[in-house]
Amino acid sequence: MEVKGEDEGSNYLIDLDSLVELFGILSQRYRVWAPKVKDGVIRYMPTSSFGELALGYRNIELPGYYELKKEEGYFTYTHPVNSLKELLHPPELPLMRVVKQSSELLFDYTMPNGERLCLFDVRACDLWALEVLDRVFIKNNPKPDPYYKSLRDNLFTVGVNCSYATSTCFCTTMGTGPEVRGGYDLLLTELKEGFLLQVGSEEGREVIGPLKKRRAEERHLQEKENIIKRTEGMMQKDFHRQEARERLYGRMDETYWEPVGKRCLACTNCTQVCPTCFCFDMVEKNGLSESYRVRAWDSCFSPSFATLHRFNLRQSIHSRYRQWLMHKFAYWVDQFGTYGCVGCGRCITWCPVGIDVRQEVRRIVQA
Amino acid sequence: MFKLENPYALRRGRVAKVIKETENIYTFYIETEEQARPGQYNMLYAFGMGEAPITIASMEGEYLVHTVRAVGDVTRHIDELKEGEILYYRGPYGNTWDIERAHKGELLIISGGLGLAATRWVFEQAKTHHIKRLIHIYGSKDYHSLLYRYLYEHWHSYSEFYITLERPDPRWNGRVGLVTDLLREIELKEDTVVFTCGPDPMVKACVSLLENKGIKVYNIYASLERHMKCSLGTCGHCMIGPYFVCKDGPIFRYDLIREYFERKEV
Amino acid sequence: MKVGVFKFSSCDGCQLAFFELERELLELSERFQIEYFLEASSENRWERFDIAFVEGSISTHDEEERIVRIRESSKYLVAIGACAVSGGIQSARNYENFEELFRRVYEKPLGYGISRLSRPLSDFVKVDLEVRGCPISKDALREILLSHLYNKSPNLPSYPLCLECKRKLNTCVVVAHRQVCLGPITVAGCGALCPSYGRGCYGCYGPVEKPNLEALLEGYKGLMPSENIKELLRLGFNAYNPNIRVML
């Protein structure tokens, strides 16, 4: 992943007041999306003041289970339930409006609005997901997507290092976290004495210009390292990803997949909450004389996804699960030079019947 | 920040000529300025219906040739287009037949049904290529479904062109039987290069037969058909194993896709 | 295009989707002439219909005859709603002892022949399109009407409710709120109405093509005993849907 540039002169320590001030500066410059508590979960939402943030909450996540508790501190949770996919690859995005005038068609291709947007509090897994989506839509795509790009170019990110991991987190297994290693404009780590603020881009440097801050010292950086080590320790190494990938190619036989096919509802939840699942459908939304072509989230678990001449090639649920898991942990590397999974664990938490993809990879690879 | 070309933008092409091939298959000559290569396809658009990927059957001068069978909403509406009307489309997409592989050698083309539209152009180009022996087997379900009848005479003039019908017909005194029956009888050199496009089961059956004849799987190329929504490698619908049929294909060297193509539900 | 709207054993709720279209209905009425619609008009003509929208299940002998007459008069017959598609909530009786149930509900025999079963239209006539829901959504109705103008097949969802629910950015009520939600095995189309208000889907749109009910029962064991979930389905709007029937 591309590191936007981090040097010794980029590390500061700020106190809570300065953090509040930083949020204020961001709110003036950008439309800010940040984690808030809604419906009993932490969710990225438009946020106008620091007081609305989900600070001091802790998300307890298990396969098919989520709850919130209170906790001492500020950035005491992990990532929100939704991800930046929602912003950059919205669930429904009109690509064009087509108007019929007698026998001619008029096309209006309006790009999504180019408002400057700040995503505040992005964790390592999700910053990786951003890189993954960048590759899918722009970097590794011979025909880069202008809709995605117009949203992406306006994005400013404030990363946060995790000081906690839930039972469904597995960023260490996928090699994406818990340490934020790049892709951010600003980076925060909550320390005993305050917040370590690190700069990742020129724009980030500009933003914090007027902020009251002091140079971070060696012990602050050391504390950050310790925090990351501690967070790492909260997760197990579930499997060796390269080895798993190599072995998965030899595990295409249905006998490996039938057990999970029996448990899976093909409900599509895992793919929808996934920060990198990009598959979409093109939906025609028709009026009397105009038609919108809309890009809408789709899923390889949908019963019409692989339809050829009205027949879905993937009839069985296990074949759809195989497609999904093989894509995430194997094919994706061939396609985009990175895994499709960032280890955020959302698919595990939000599976209504609690299927744990880590266990499935292990079971299939070890069989 | 720079402005990207919108890959979803549709172009207009005037329909210059329409040929009725069968009851539900029409061939359209579209005025175009685009450059394409044999084996590539366009996304054709119908207002309110969406798009369908359709192979480029040929380029004749500045005319793009598309043969469309009315099977869904999009194709049914395209088939209703008349001369002088406008077809909206985008493309070309996908890769091309690697005809250089057959340079100074033998080339066998196997087409099943509408698959002939995907092999027609490369077959026409093969005429001017340095190819020692050019064979084309075309299988059609019945007499009614025969495509491009007006080209057979010309094709016979420069190749061994065989047609076989699955069902007999009083008007047909040619061959009746499956493509594989015909293929079985043809003597082939082991280094023959094969291009094929047709229904999945036909392709599978032909490959297994060709292997028995000693032909190398890496010399066989197949053009695949899958569900496509974007043609840009981002909608995910056309994936087969690690490949996006829309941008890595539609033509694949068979040894690379065999594992996925021959397996059920991949 | 001549349109007829009919009803059988049902609550009239699906017909209301026409009125919900409000202004759009007026725009569309330039292209569609509503010839027969008892709930909307006192002037009704029964001639030939290009499209017949039929609400309700077939649950009396009289209805069995009338649906055949409608079919004979219509080019394109659309079953609207859970009653017409699956037999409706009244098909809960299909799982009971009919005579006993009848005695419990009515003191004396009724003046018309009531059938043992409440059945979908498709048990009696060829149905060209089935529209799910209790009631159907106005979006589905608009799509069907517009599709006739466009001469295309209507694009109604076959995917599960969860996909629609997540497109609406809802939080999963099963995981976050421990609610029993039938969304994973129910067809989308309602706009994920119930989960949008924090409650579980109770399956009024009926099952997806191959619902993995066994897995759902197993996975929801911690939320509700399997027998109770089956009971919900048996008393639900789609109890007699062939895909549900075989599993109960």
Short mmCIF file of N, CA and C in Angstrom, two decimals, chain A residues 285-352:
data_model
loop_
_atom_site.label_atom_id
_atom_site.label_comp_id
_atom_site.label_asym_id
_atom_site.label_seq_id
_atom_site.Cartn_x
_atom_site.Cartn_y
_atom_site.Cartn_z
N LYS A 285 -34.45 1.93 -13.92
CA LYS A 285 -35.60 2.49 -13.21
C LYS A 285 -36.36 3.38 -14.18
N ASN A 286 -37.51 2.88 -14.58
CA ASN A 286 -38.22 3.51 -15.69
C ASN A 286 -39.36 4.41 -15.25
N GLY A 287 -39.50 5.50 -15.98
CA GLY A 287 -40.68 6.34 -15.89
C GLY A 287 -41.38 6.27 -17.24
N LEU A 288 -42.32 7.16 -17.45
CA LEU A 288 -43.07 7.11 -18.70
C LEU A 288 -42.20 7.42 -19.92
N SER A 289 -41.28 8.41 -19.78
CA SER A 289 -40.46 8.75 -20.94
C SER A 289 -38.99 8.90 -20.58
N GLU A 290 -38.64 8.51 -19.36
CA GLU A 290 -37.23 8.56 -18.98
C GLU A 290 -36.87 7.30 -18.22
N SER A 291 -35.58 6.99 -18.26
CA SER A 291 -35.13 5.77 -17.62
C SER A 291 -33.78 6.05 -16.96
N TYR A 292 -33.65 5.67 -15.72
CA TYR A 292 -32.37 5.79 -15.04
C TYR A 292 -31.67 4.45 -15.06
N ARG A 293 -30.38 4.48 -15.37
CA ARG A 293 -29.58 3.26 -15.24
C ARG A 293 -28.86 3.36 -13.91
N VAL A 294 -29.20 2.46 -12.98
CA VAL A 294 -28.71 2.57 -11.62
C VAL A 294 -27.80 1.41 -11.28
N ARG A 295 -26.66 1.75 -10.69
CA ARG A 295 -25.73 0.71 -10.23
C ARG A 295 -26.12 0.38 -8.79
N ALA A 296 -26.52 -0.85 -8.55
CA ALA A 296 -27.00 -1.23 -7.22
C ALA A 296 -26.23 -2.44 -6.70
N TRP A 297 -25.92 -2.43 -5.41
CA TRP A 297 -25.22 -3.56 -4.81
C TRP A 297 -25.89 -4.86 -5.17
N ASP A 298 -25.08 -5.83 -5.52
CA ASP A 298 -25.59 -7.16 -5.80
C ASP A 298 -24.77 -8.14 -4.99
N SER A 299 -25.04 -9.41 -5.15
CA SER A 299 -24.32 -10.39 -4.35
C SER A 299 -24.24 -11.70 -5.10
N CYS A 300 -23.07 -12.37 -5.00
CA CYS A 300 -22.91 -13.68 -5.64
C CYS A 300 -23.80 -14.73 -4.98
N PHE A 301 -24.43 -14.38 -3.86
CA PHE A 301 -25.37 -15.30 -3.22
C PHE A 301 -26.79 -15.14 -3.76
N SER A 302 -27.01 -14.10 -4.56
CA SER A 302 -28.34 -13.87 -5.09
C SER A 302 -28.71 -14.97 -6.09
N PRO A 303 -29.98 -15.39 -6.07
CA PRO A 303 -30.38 -16.51 -6.95
C PRO A 303 -30.36 -16.18 -8.43
N SER A 304 -30.16 -14.90 -8.80
CA SER A 304 -30.13 -14.60 -10.23
C SER A 304 -28.76 -14.07 -10.66
N PHE A 305 -27.76 -14.21 -9.79
CA PHE A 305 -26.48 -13.56 -10.05
C PHE A 305 -25.75 -14.08 -11.28
N ALA A 306 -25.68 -15.40 -11.40
CA ALA A 306 -24.91 -15.98 -12.51
C ALA A 306 -25.85 -16.56 -13.56
N THR A 307 -26.88 -15.79 -13.88
CA THR A 307 -27.91 -16.29 -14.79
C THR A 307 -27.45 -16.21 -16.24
N LEU A 308 -27.57 -17.31 -16.94
CA LEU A 308 -27.29 -17.33 -18.37
C LEU A 308 -28.54 -17.87 -19.05
N HIS A 309 -29.14 -17.07 -19.91
CA HIS A 309 -30.40 -17.45 -20.54
C HIS A 309 -31.42 -17.91 -19.51
N ARG A 310 -31.61 -17.10 -18.51
CA ARG A 310 -32.61 -17.30 -17.45
C ARG A 310 -32.34 -18.49 -16.55
N PHE A 311 -31.16 -19.04 -16.62
CA PHE A 311 -30.84 -20.16 -15.73
C PHE A 311 -29.61 -19.78 -14.92
N ASN A 312 -29.72 -19.87 -13.59
CA ASN A 312 -28.58 -19.53 -12.75
C ASN A 312 -27.59 -20.69 -12.74
N LEU A 313 -26.36 -20.40 -13.17
CA LEU A 313 -25.35 -21.45 -13.24
C LEU A 313 -24.99 -21.97 -11.86
N ARG A 314 -25.18 -21.13 -10.84
CA ARG A 314 -24.88 -21.57 -9.47
C ARG A 314 -26.18 -21.81 -8.72
N GLN A 315 -26.73 -22.99 -8.92
CA GLN A 315 -28.00 -23.35 -8.30
C GLN A 315 -27.85 -23.61 -6.81
N SER A 316 -26.82 -24.36 -6.45
CA SER A 316 -26.70 -24.77 -5.05
C SER A 316 -26.10 -23.65 -4.21
N ILE A 317 -26.48 -23.64 -2.94
CA ILE A 317 -25.94 -22.63 -2.05
C ILE A 317 -24.44 -22.86 -1.84
N HIS A 318 -24.03 -24.12 -1.78
CA HIS A 318 -22.59 -24.35 -1.54
C HIS A 318 -21.75 -23.81 -2.69
N SER A 319 -22.29 -23.85 -3.92
CA SER A 319 -21.49 -23.33 -5.04
C SER A 319 -21.38 -21.81 -4.96
N ARG A 320 -22.40 -21.17 -4.39
CA ARG A 320 -22.32 -19.71 -4.23
C ARG A 320 -21.33 -19.36 -3.11
N TYR A 321 -21.36 -20.16 -2.06
CA TYR A 321 -20.41 -19.92 -0.97
C TYR A 321 -18.97 -20.12 -1.48
N ARG A 322 -18.80 -21.16 -2.30
CA ARG A 322 -17.47 -21.42 -2.85
C ARG A 322 -17.01 -20.23 -3.70
N GLN A 323 -17.88 -19.71 -4.53
CA GLN A 323 -17.54 -18.57 -5.35
C GLN A 323 -17.08 -17.40 -4.48
N TRP A 324 -17.83 -17.15 -3.42
CA TRP A 324 -17.52 -16.01 -2.55
C TRP A 324 -16.18 -16.21 -1.84
N LEU A 325 -16.03 -17.37 -1.21
CA LEU A 325 -14.81 -17.57 -0.42
C LEU A 325 -13.58 -17.68 -1.32
N MET A 326 -13.72 -18.39 -2.44
CA MET A 326 -12.58 -18.50 -3.37
C MET A 326 -12.19 -17.13 -3.90
N HIS A 327 -13.19 -16.31 -4.16
CA HIS A 327 -12.89 -14.97 -4.66
C HIS A 327 -12.11 -14.19 -3.61
N LYS A 328 -12.61 -14.17 -2.40
CA LYS A 328 -11.98 -13.39 -1.33
C LYS A 328 -10.55 -13.82 -1.04
N PHE A 329 -10.36 -15.16 -0.93
CA PHE A 329 -9.10 -15.66 -0.40
C PHE A 329 -8.16 -16.21 -1.47
N ALA A 330 -8.63 -16.30 -2.72
CA ALA A 330 -7.75 -16.85 -3.76
C ALA A 330 -7.78 -16.02 -5.04
N TYR A 331 -8.93 -16.06 -5.75
CA TYR A 331 -9.00 -15.40 -7.06
C TYR A 331 -8.58 -13.93 -7.02
N TRP A 332 -8.96 -13.26 -5.93
CA TRP A 332 -8.76 -11.81 -5.84
C TRP A 332 -7.29 -11.45 -6.06
N VAL A 333 -6.41 -12.31 -5.54
CA VAL A 333 -4.97 -12.04 -5.68
C VAL A 333 -4.57 -12.08 -7.15
N ASP A 334 -5.13 -13.05 -7.90
CA ASP A 334 -4.85 -13.10 -9.34
C ASP A 334 -5.37 -11.85 -10.04
N GLN A 335 -6.50 -11.38 -9.57
CA GLN A 335 -7.16 -10.26 -10.26
C GLN A 335 -6.57 -8.90 -9.90
N PHE A 336 -6.29 -8.70 -8.62
CA PHE A 336 -5.94 -7.35 -8.18
C PHE A 336 -4.68 -7.29 -7.31
N GLY A 337 -3.97 -8.41 -7.20
CA GLY A 337 -2.73 -8.41 -6.45
C GLY A 337 -2.89 -8.17 -4.96
N THR A 338 -4.05 -8.43 -4.43
CA THR A 338 -4.27 -8.32 -2.99
C THR A 338 -5.42 -9.25 -2.63
N TYR A 339 -5.49 -9.64 -1.36
CA TYR A 339 -6.63 -10.46 -0.95
C TYR A 339 -7.90 -9.61 -0.95
N GLY A 340 -9.02 -10.26 -1.18
CA GLY A 340 -10.28 -9.54 -1.14
C GLY A 340 -10.78 -9.39 0.28
N CYS A 341 -10.12 -10.07 1.20
CA CYS A 341 -10.54 -10.01 2.60
C CYS A 341 -9.53 -9.18 3.38
N VAL A 342 -10.04 -8.26 4.21
CA VAL A 342 -9.15 -7.44 5.02
C VAL A 342 -9.20 -7.83 6.49
N GLY A 343 -9.96 -8.89 6.79
CA GLY A 343 -9.99 -9.39 8.16
C GLY A 343 -10.78 -8.55 9.14
N CYS A 344 -11.74 -7.78 8.65
CA CYS A 344 -12.51 -6.93 9.55
C CYS A 344 -13.54 -7.72 10.34
N GLY A 345 -13.91 -8.90 9.82
CA GLY A 345 -14.82 -9.77 10.55
C GLY A 345 -16.28 -9.40 10.47
N ARG A 346 -16.62 -8.40 9.66
CA ARG A 346 -18.03 -8.01 9.57
C ARG A 346 -18.90 -9.17 9.09
N CYS A 347 -18.38 -9.96 8.12
CA CYS A 347 -19.19 -11.06 7.59
C CYS A 347 -19.48 -12.10 8.67
N ILE A 348 -18.61 -12.18 9.66
CA ILE A 348 -18.80 -13.16 10.74
C ILE A 348 -19.84 -12.64 11.72
N THR A 349 -19.66 -11.40 12.14
CA THR A 349 -20.60 -10.81 13.09
C THR A 349 -22.00 -10.73 12.51
N TRP A 350 -22.09 -10.33 11.24
CA TRP A 350 -23.41 -10.03 10.67
C TRP A 350 -24.04 -11.17 9.92
N CYS A 351 -23.43 -12.36 10.01
CA CYS A 351 -24.10 -13.55 9.47
C CYS A 351 -25.20 -13.91 10.46
N PRO A 352 -26.46 -13.92 10.02
CA PRO A 352 -27.55 -14.16 10.97
C PRO A 352 -27.49 -15.54 11.62
#
